Short mmCIF file of C-alpha atoms and ligand atoms in Angstrom, two decimals:
data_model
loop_
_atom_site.label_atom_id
_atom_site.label_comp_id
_atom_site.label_asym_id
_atom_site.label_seq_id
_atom_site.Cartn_x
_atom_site.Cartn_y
_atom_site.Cartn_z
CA UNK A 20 12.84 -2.65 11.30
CA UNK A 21 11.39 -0.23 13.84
CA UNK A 22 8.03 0.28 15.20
CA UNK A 23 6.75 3.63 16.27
CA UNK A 24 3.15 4.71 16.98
CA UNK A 25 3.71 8.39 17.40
CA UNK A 26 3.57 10.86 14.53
CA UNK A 27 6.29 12.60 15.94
CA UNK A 28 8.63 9.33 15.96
CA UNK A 29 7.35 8.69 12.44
CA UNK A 30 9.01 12.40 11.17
CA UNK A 31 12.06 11.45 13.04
CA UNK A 32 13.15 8.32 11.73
CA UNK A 33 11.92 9.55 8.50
CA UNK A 34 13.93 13.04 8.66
CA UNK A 35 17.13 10.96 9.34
CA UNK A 36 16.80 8.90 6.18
CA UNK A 37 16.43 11.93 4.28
CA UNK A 38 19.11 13.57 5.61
CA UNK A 39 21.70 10.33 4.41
CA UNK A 40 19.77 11.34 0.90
CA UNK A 41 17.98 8.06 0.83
CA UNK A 42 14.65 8.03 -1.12
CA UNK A 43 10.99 7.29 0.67
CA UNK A 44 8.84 4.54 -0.45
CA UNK A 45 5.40 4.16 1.60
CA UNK A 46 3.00 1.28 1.51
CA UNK A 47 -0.14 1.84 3.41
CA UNK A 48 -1.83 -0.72 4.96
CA UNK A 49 -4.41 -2.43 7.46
CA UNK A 50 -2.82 -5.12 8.44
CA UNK A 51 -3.35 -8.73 8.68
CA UNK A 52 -1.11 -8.86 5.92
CA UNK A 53 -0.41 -11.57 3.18
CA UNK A 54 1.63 -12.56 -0.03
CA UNK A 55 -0.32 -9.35 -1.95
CA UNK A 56 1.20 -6.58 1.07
CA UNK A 57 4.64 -8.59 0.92
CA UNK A 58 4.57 -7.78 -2.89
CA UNK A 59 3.75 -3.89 -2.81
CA UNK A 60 6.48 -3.75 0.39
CA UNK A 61 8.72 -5.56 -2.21
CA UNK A 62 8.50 -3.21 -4.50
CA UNK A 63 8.88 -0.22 -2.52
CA UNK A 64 11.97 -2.08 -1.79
CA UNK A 65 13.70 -1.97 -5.38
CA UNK A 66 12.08 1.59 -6.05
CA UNK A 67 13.18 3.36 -2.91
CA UNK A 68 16.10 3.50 -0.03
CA UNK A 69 14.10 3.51 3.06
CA UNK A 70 10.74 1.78 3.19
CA UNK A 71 7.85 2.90 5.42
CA UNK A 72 4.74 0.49 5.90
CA UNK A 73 2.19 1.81 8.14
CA UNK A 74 -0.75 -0.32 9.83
CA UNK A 75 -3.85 1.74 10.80
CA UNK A 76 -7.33 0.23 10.75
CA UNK A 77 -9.31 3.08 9.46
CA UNK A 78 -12.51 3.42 11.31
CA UNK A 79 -13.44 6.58 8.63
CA UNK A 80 -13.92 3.95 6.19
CA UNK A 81 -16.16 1.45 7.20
CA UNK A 82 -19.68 1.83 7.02
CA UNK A 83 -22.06 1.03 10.45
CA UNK A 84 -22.74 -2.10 9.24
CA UNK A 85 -19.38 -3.38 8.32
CA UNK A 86 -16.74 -5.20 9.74
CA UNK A 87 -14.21 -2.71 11.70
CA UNK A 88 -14.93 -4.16 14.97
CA UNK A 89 -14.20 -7.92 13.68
CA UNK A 90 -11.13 -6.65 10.85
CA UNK A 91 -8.29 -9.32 12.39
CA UNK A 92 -5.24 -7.33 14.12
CA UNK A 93 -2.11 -9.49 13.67
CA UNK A 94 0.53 -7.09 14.34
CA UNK A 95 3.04 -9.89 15.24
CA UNK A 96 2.51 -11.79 12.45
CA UNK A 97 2.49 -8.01 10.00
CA UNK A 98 5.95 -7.20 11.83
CA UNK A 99 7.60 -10.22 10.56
CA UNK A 100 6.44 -10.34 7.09
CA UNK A 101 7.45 -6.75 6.82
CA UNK A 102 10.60 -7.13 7.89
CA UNK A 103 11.10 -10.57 5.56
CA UNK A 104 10.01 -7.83 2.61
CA UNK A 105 12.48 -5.33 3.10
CA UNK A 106 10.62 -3.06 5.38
CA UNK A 107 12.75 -0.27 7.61
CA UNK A 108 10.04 1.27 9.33
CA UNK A 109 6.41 0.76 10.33
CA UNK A 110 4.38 3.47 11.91
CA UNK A 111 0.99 1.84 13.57
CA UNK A 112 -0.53 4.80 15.14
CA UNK A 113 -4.19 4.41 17.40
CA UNK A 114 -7.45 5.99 16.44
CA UNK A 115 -6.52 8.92 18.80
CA UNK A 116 -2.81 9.62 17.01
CA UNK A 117 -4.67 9.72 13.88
CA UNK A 118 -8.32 11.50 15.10
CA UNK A 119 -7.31 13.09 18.52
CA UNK A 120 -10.38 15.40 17.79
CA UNK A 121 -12.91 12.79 16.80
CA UNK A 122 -13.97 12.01 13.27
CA UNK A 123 -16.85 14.34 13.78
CA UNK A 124 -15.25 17.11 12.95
CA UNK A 125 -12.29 16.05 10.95
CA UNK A 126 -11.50 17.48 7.81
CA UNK A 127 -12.29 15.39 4.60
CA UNK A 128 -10.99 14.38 1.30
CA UNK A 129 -13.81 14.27 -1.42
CA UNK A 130 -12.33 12.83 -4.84
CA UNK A 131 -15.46 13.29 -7.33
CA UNK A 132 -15.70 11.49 -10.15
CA UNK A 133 -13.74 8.08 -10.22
CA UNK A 134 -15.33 7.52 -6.72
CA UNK A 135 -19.03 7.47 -7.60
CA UNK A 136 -20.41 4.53 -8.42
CA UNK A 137 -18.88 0.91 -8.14
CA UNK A 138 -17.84 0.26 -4.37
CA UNK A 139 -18.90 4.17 -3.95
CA UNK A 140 -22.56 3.10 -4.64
CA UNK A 141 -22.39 0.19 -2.41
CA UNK A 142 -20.21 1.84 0.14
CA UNK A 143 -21.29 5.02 1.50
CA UNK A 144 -18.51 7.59 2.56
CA UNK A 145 -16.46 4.83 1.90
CA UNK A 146 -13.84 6.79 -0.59
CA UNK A 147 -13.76 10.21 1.81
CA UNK A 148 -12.58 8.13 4.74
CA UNK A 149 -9.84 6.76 2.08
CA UNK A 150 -8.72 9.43 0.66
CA UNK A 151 -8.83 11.43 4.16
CA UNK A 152 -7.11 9.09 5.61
CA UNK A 153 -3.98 8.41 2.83
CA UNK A 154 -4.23 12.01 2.71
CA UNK A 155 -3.04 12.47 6.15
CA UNK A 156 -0.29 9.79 6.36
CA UNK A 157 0.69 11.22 2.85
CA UNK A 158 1.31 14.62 5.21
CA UNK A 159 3.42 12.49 7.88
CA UNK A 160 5.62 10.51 6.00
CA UNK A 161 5.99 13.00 2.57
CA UNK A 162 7.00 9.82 0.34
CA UNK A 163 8.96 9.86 -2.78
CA UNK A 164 6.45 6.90 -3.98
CA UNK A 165 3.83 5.15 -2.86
CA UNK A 166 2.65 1.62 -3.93
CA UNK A 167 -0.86 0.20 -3.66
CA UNK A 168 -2.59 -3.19 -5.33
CA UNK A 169 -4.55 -3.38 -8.73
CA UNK A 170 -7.12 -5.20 -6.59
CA UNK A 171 -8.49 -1.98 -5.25
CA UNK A 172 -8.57 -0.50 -9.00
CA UNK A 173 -11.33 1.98 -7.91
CA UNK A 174 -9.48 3.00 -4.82
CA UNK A 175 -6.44 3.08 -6.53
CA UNK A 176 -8.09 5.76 -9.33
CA UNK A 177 -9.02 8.03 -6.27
CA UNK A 178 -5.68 8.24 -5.07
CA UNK A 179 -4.19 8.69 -8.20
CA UNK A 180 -6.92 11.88 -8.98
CA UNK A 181 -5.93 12.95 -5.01
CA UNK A 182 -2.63 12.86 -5.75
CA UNK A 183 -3.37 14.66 -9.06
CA UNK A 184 -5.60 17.58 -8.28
CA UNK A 185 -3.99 18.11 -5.01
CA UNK A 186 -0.40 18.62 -6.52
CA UNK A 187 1.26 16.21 -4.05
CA UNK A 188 4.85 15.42 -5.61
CA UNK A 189 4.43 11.89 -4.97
CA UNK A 190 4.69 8.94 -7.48
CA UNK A 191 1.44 6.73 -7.25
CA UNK A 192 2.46 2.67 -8.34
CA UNK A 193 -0.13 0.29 -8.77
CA UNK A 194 0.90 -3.30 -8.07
CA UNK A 195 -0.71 -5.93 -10.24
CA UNK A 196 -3.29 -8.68 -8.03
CA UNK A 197 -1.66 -11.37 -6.20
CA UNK A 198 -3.67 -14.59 -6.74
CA UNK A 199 -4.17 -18.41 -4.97
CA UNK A 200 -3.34 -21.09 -7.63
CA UNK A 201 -7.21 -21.25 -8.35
CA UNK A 202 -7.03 -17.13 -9.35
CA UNK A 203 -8.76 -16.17 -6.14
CA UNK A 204 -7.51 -12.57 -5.58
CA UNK A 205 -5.39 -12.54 -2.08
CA UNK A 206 -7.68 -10.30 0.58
CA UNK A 207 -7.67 -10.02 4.08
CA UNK A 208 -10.84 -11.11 3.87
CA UNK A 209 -10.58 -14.41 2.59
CA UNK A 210 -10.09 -15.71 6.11
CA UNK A 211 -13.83 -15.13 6.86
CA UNK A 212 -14.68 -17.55 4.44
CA UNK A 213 -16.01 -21.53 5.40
CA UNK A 214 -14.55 -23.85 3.64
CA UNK A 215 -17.09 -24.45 1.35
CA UNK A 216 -17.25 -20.56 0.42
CA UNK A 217 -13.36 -20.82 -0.03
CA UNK A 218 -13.99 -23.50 -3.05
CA UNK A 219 -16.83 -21.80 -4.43
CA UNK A 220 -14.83 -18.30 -4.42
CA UNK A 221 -12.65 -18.68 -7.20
CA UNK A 222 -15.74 -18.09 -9.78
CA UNK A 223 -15.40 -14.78 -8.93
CA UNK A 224 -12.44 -14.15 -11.08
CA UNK A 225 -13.43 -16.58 -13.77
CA UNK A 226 -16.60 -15.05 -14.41
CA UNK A 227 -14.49 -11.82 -15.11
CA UNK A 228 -11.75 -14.20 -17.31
CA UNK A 229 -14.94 -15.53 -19.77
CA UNK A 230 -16.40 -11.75 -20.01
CA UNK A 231 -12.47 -10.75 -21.18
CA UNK A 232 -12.58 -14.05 -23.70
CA UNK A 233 -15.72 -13.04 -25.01
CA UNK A 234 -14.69 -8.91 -25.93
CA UNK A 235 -11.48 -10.13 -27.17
CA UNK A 236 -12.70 -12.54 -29.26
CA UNK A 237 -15.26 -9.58 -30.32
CA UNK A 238 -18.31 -9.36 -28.55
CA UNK A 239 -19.88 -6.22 -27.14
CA UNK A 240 -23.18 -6.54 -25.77
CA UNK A 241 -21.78 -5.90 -22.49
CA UNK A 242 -25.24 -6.28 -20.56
CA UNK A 243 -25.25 -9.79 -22.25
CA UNK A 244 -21.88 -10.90 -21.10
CA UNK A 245 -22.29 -8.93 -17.62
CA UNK A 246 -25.68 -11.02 -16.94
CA UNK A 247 -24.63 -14.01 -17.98
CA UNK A 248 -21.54 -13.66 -15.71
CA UNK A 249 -23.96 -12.80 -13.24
CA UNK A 250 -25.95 -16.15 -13.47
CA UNK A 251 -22.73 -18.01 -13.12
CA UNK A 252 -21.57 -16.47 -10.17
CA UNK A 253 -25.33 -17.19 -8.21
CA UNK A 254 -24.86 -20.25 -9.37
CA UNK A 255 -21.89 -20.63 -7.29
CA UNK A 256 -23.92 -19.28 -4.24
CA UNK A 257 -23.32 -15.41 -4.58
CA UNK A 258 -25.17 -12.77 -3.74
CA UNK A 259 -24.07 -10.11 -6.55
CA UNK A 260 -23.48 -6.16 -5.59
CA UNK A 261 -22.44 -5.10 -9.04
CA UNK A 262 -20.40 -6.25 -12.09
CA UNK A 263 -20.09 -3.85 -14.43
CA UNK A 264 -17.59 -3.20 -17.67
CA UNK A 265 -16.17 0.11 -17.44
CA UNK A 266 -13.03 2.44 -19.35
CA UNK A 267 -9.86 1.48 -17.34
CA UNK A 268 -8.98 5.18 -17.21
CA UNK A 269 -11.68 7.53 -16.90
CA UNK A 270 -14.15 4.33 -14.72
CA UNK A 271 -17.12 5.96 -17.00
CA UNK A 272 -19.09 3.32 -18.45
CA UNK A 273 -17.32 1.72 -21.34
CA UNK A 274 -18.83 1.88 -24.69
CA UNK A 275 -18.16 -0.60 -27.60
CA UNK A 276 -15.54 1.62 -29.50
CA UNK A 277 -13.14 1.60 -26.33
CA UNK A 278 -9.97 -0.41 -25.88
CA UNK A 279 -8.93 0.03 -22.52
CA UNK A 280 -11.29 -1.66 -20.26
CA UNK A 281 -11.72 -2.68 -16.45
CA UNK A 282 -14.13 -5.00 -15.68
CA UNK A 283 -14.87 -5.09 -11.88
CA UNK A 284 -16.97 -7.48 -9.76
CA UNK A 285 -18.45 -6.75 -6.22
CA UNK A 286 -20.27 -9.62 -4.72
CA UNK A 287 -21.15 -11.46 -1.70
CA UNK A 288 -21.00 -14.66 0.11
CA UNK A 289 -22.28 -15.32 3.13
CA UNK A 290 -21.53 -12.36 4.74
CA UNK A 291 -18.31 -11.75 2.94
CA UNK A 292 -18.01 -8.89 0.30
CA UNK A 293 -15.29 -10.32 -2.26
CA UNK A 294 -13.89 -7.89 -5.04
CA UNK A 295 -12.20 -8.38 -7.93
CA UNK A 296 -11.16 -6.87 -11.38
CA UNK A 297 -9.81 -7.69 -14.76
CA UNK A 298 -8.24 -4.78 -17.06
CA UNK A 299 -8.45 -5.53 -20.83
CA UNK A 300 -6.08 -3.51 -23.16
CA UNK A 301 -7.66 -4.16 -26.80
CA UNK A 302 -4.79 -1.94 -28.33
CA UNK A 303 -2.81 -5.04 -29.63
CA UNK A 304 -5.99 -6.40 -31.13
CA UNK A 305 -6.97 -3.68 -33.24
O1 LIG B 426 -6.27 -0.60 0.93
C1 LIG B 426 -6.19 -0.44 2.16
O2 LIG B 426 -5.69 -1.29 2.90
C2 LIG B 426 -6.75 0.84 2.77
O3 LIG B 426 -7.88 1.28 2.09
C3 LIG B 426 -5.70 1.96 2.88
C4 LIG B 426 -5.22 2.40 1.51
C5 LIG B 426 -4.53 1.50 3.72
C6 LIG B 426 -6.32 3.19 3.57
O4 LIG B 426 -6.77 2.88 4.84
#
């Protein structure tokens, strides 16, 4: 597996493949990678020829009070797991190969719609610097495919409408969550947590598994379910940011006649923002 940090090294080693007619898979990342990454790199793997991974901690997407400054670097660590995954190249480019005229002035990505609201409520800017940013490294590396993680379902929606209304001839994948044996979703940002957060953590997802019990089995006061979900996870010693029950497609509200649904959880603890989601396909129950 190589390394390069230059755009214009990134092109080459990407031109060449093309040239032996190999197909480009691309799984964007910010390192400090685990079992989840491995998985999407995996995949690129079986879809594609030639595998590109890139590592670039976006500063366009965190907020001023979030953690860019303290997001762990592990390059080391990322370079070997890629490579164990089936990895060919990785392109880790600074802030100035990506900005090299500030962010100021940069150019952004707005995706309307499936951005608002959710983690676009709670995160300011959040889905521009996102969907600048994939934007751009779409530009550099011109994948066949690119694969990204259920976990982000929101983000995931934007780049699919990106991808969409910008008429980029790339095929989006969505991997599904990779979990710990208790169901807590794989993040980067598990390793902030104390071990006593680490235990209580795993609520998260099993508040979203008794809401998904409940509307199979036939319920559909959603505020109901969603605020008794609530109480469970403050119970646990979260602070909640939102959990809401929405249509899996569209991320509108969901109303009692649909059948696809997502429901996604936001919430904190300590100073950790955990998020998770669940997506409920009624079809089969009908
Ligand atoms: O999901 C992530 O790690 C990031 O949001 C992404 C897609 C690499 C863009 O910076």
């Amino acid at each position: 597996m190589n390394t390069v940090k230059t755009i214009r090294e990134l092109r080459a080693a990407v031109a060449q493949a093309r040239a032996e007619g190999k197909q480009i898979g691309f799984v964007p990342t910010m390192g400090n990678l685990h079992a989840g990454h491995a998985a999407l790199v995996e995949k690129a793997a079986q879809r594609a020829d030639f595998v590109v991974a890139s590592i670039f901690v976006n500063p366009l997407q965190f907020g001023p009070n979030e953690d860019l400054d303290k997001y762990p670097r592990t390059l080391a660590a990322d370079q070997q797991k890629l490579l164990e995954a089936g990895c060919h190249l990785l392109f880790t480019p600074d802030v100035e190969e990506m900005y090299p005229n500030g962010m100021a002035g940069q150019t952004r990505i707005s995706v309307p719609g499936v951005s608002e609201g959710l983690c676009g409520a709670s995160r300011p800017g959040h889905f521009e610097g996102v969907a600048t940013v994939v934007t751009k490294l779409f530009n550099m590396v011109q994948p066949d495919l690119a694969i990204f993680g259920q976990k982000d379902f929101q983000q995931l929606a934007v780049i699919r409408a990106l991808v969409r209304d910008l008429n980029m001839p790339i095929q989006i994948i969505g991997e599904p969550t990779v979990r710990a044996e208790d169901g807590l979703a794989l993040s980067s940002r598990n390793g902030y947590l104390s071990a006593e957060q680490r235990s209580a953590a795993p609520v998260l997802y099993r508040s979203l598994q008794e809401i998904a019990s409940a509307i199979r089995a036939g319920e559909r006061d959603f505020a109901r379910l969603v605020n008794a979900a609530q109480q469970q996870q403050v119970a646990a010693g979260f602070r909640p940011d939102y959990l809401e029950i929405r249509e899996s497609n569209s991320l509108r509200p969901a109303t009692p006649e649909d059948r696809h649904l997502v429901i996604l959880v936001a919430a904190f603890i300590g100073n950790t923002r955990l998020i998770d989601n669940l997506a409920l396909d009624l079809e089969a129950t009908r």
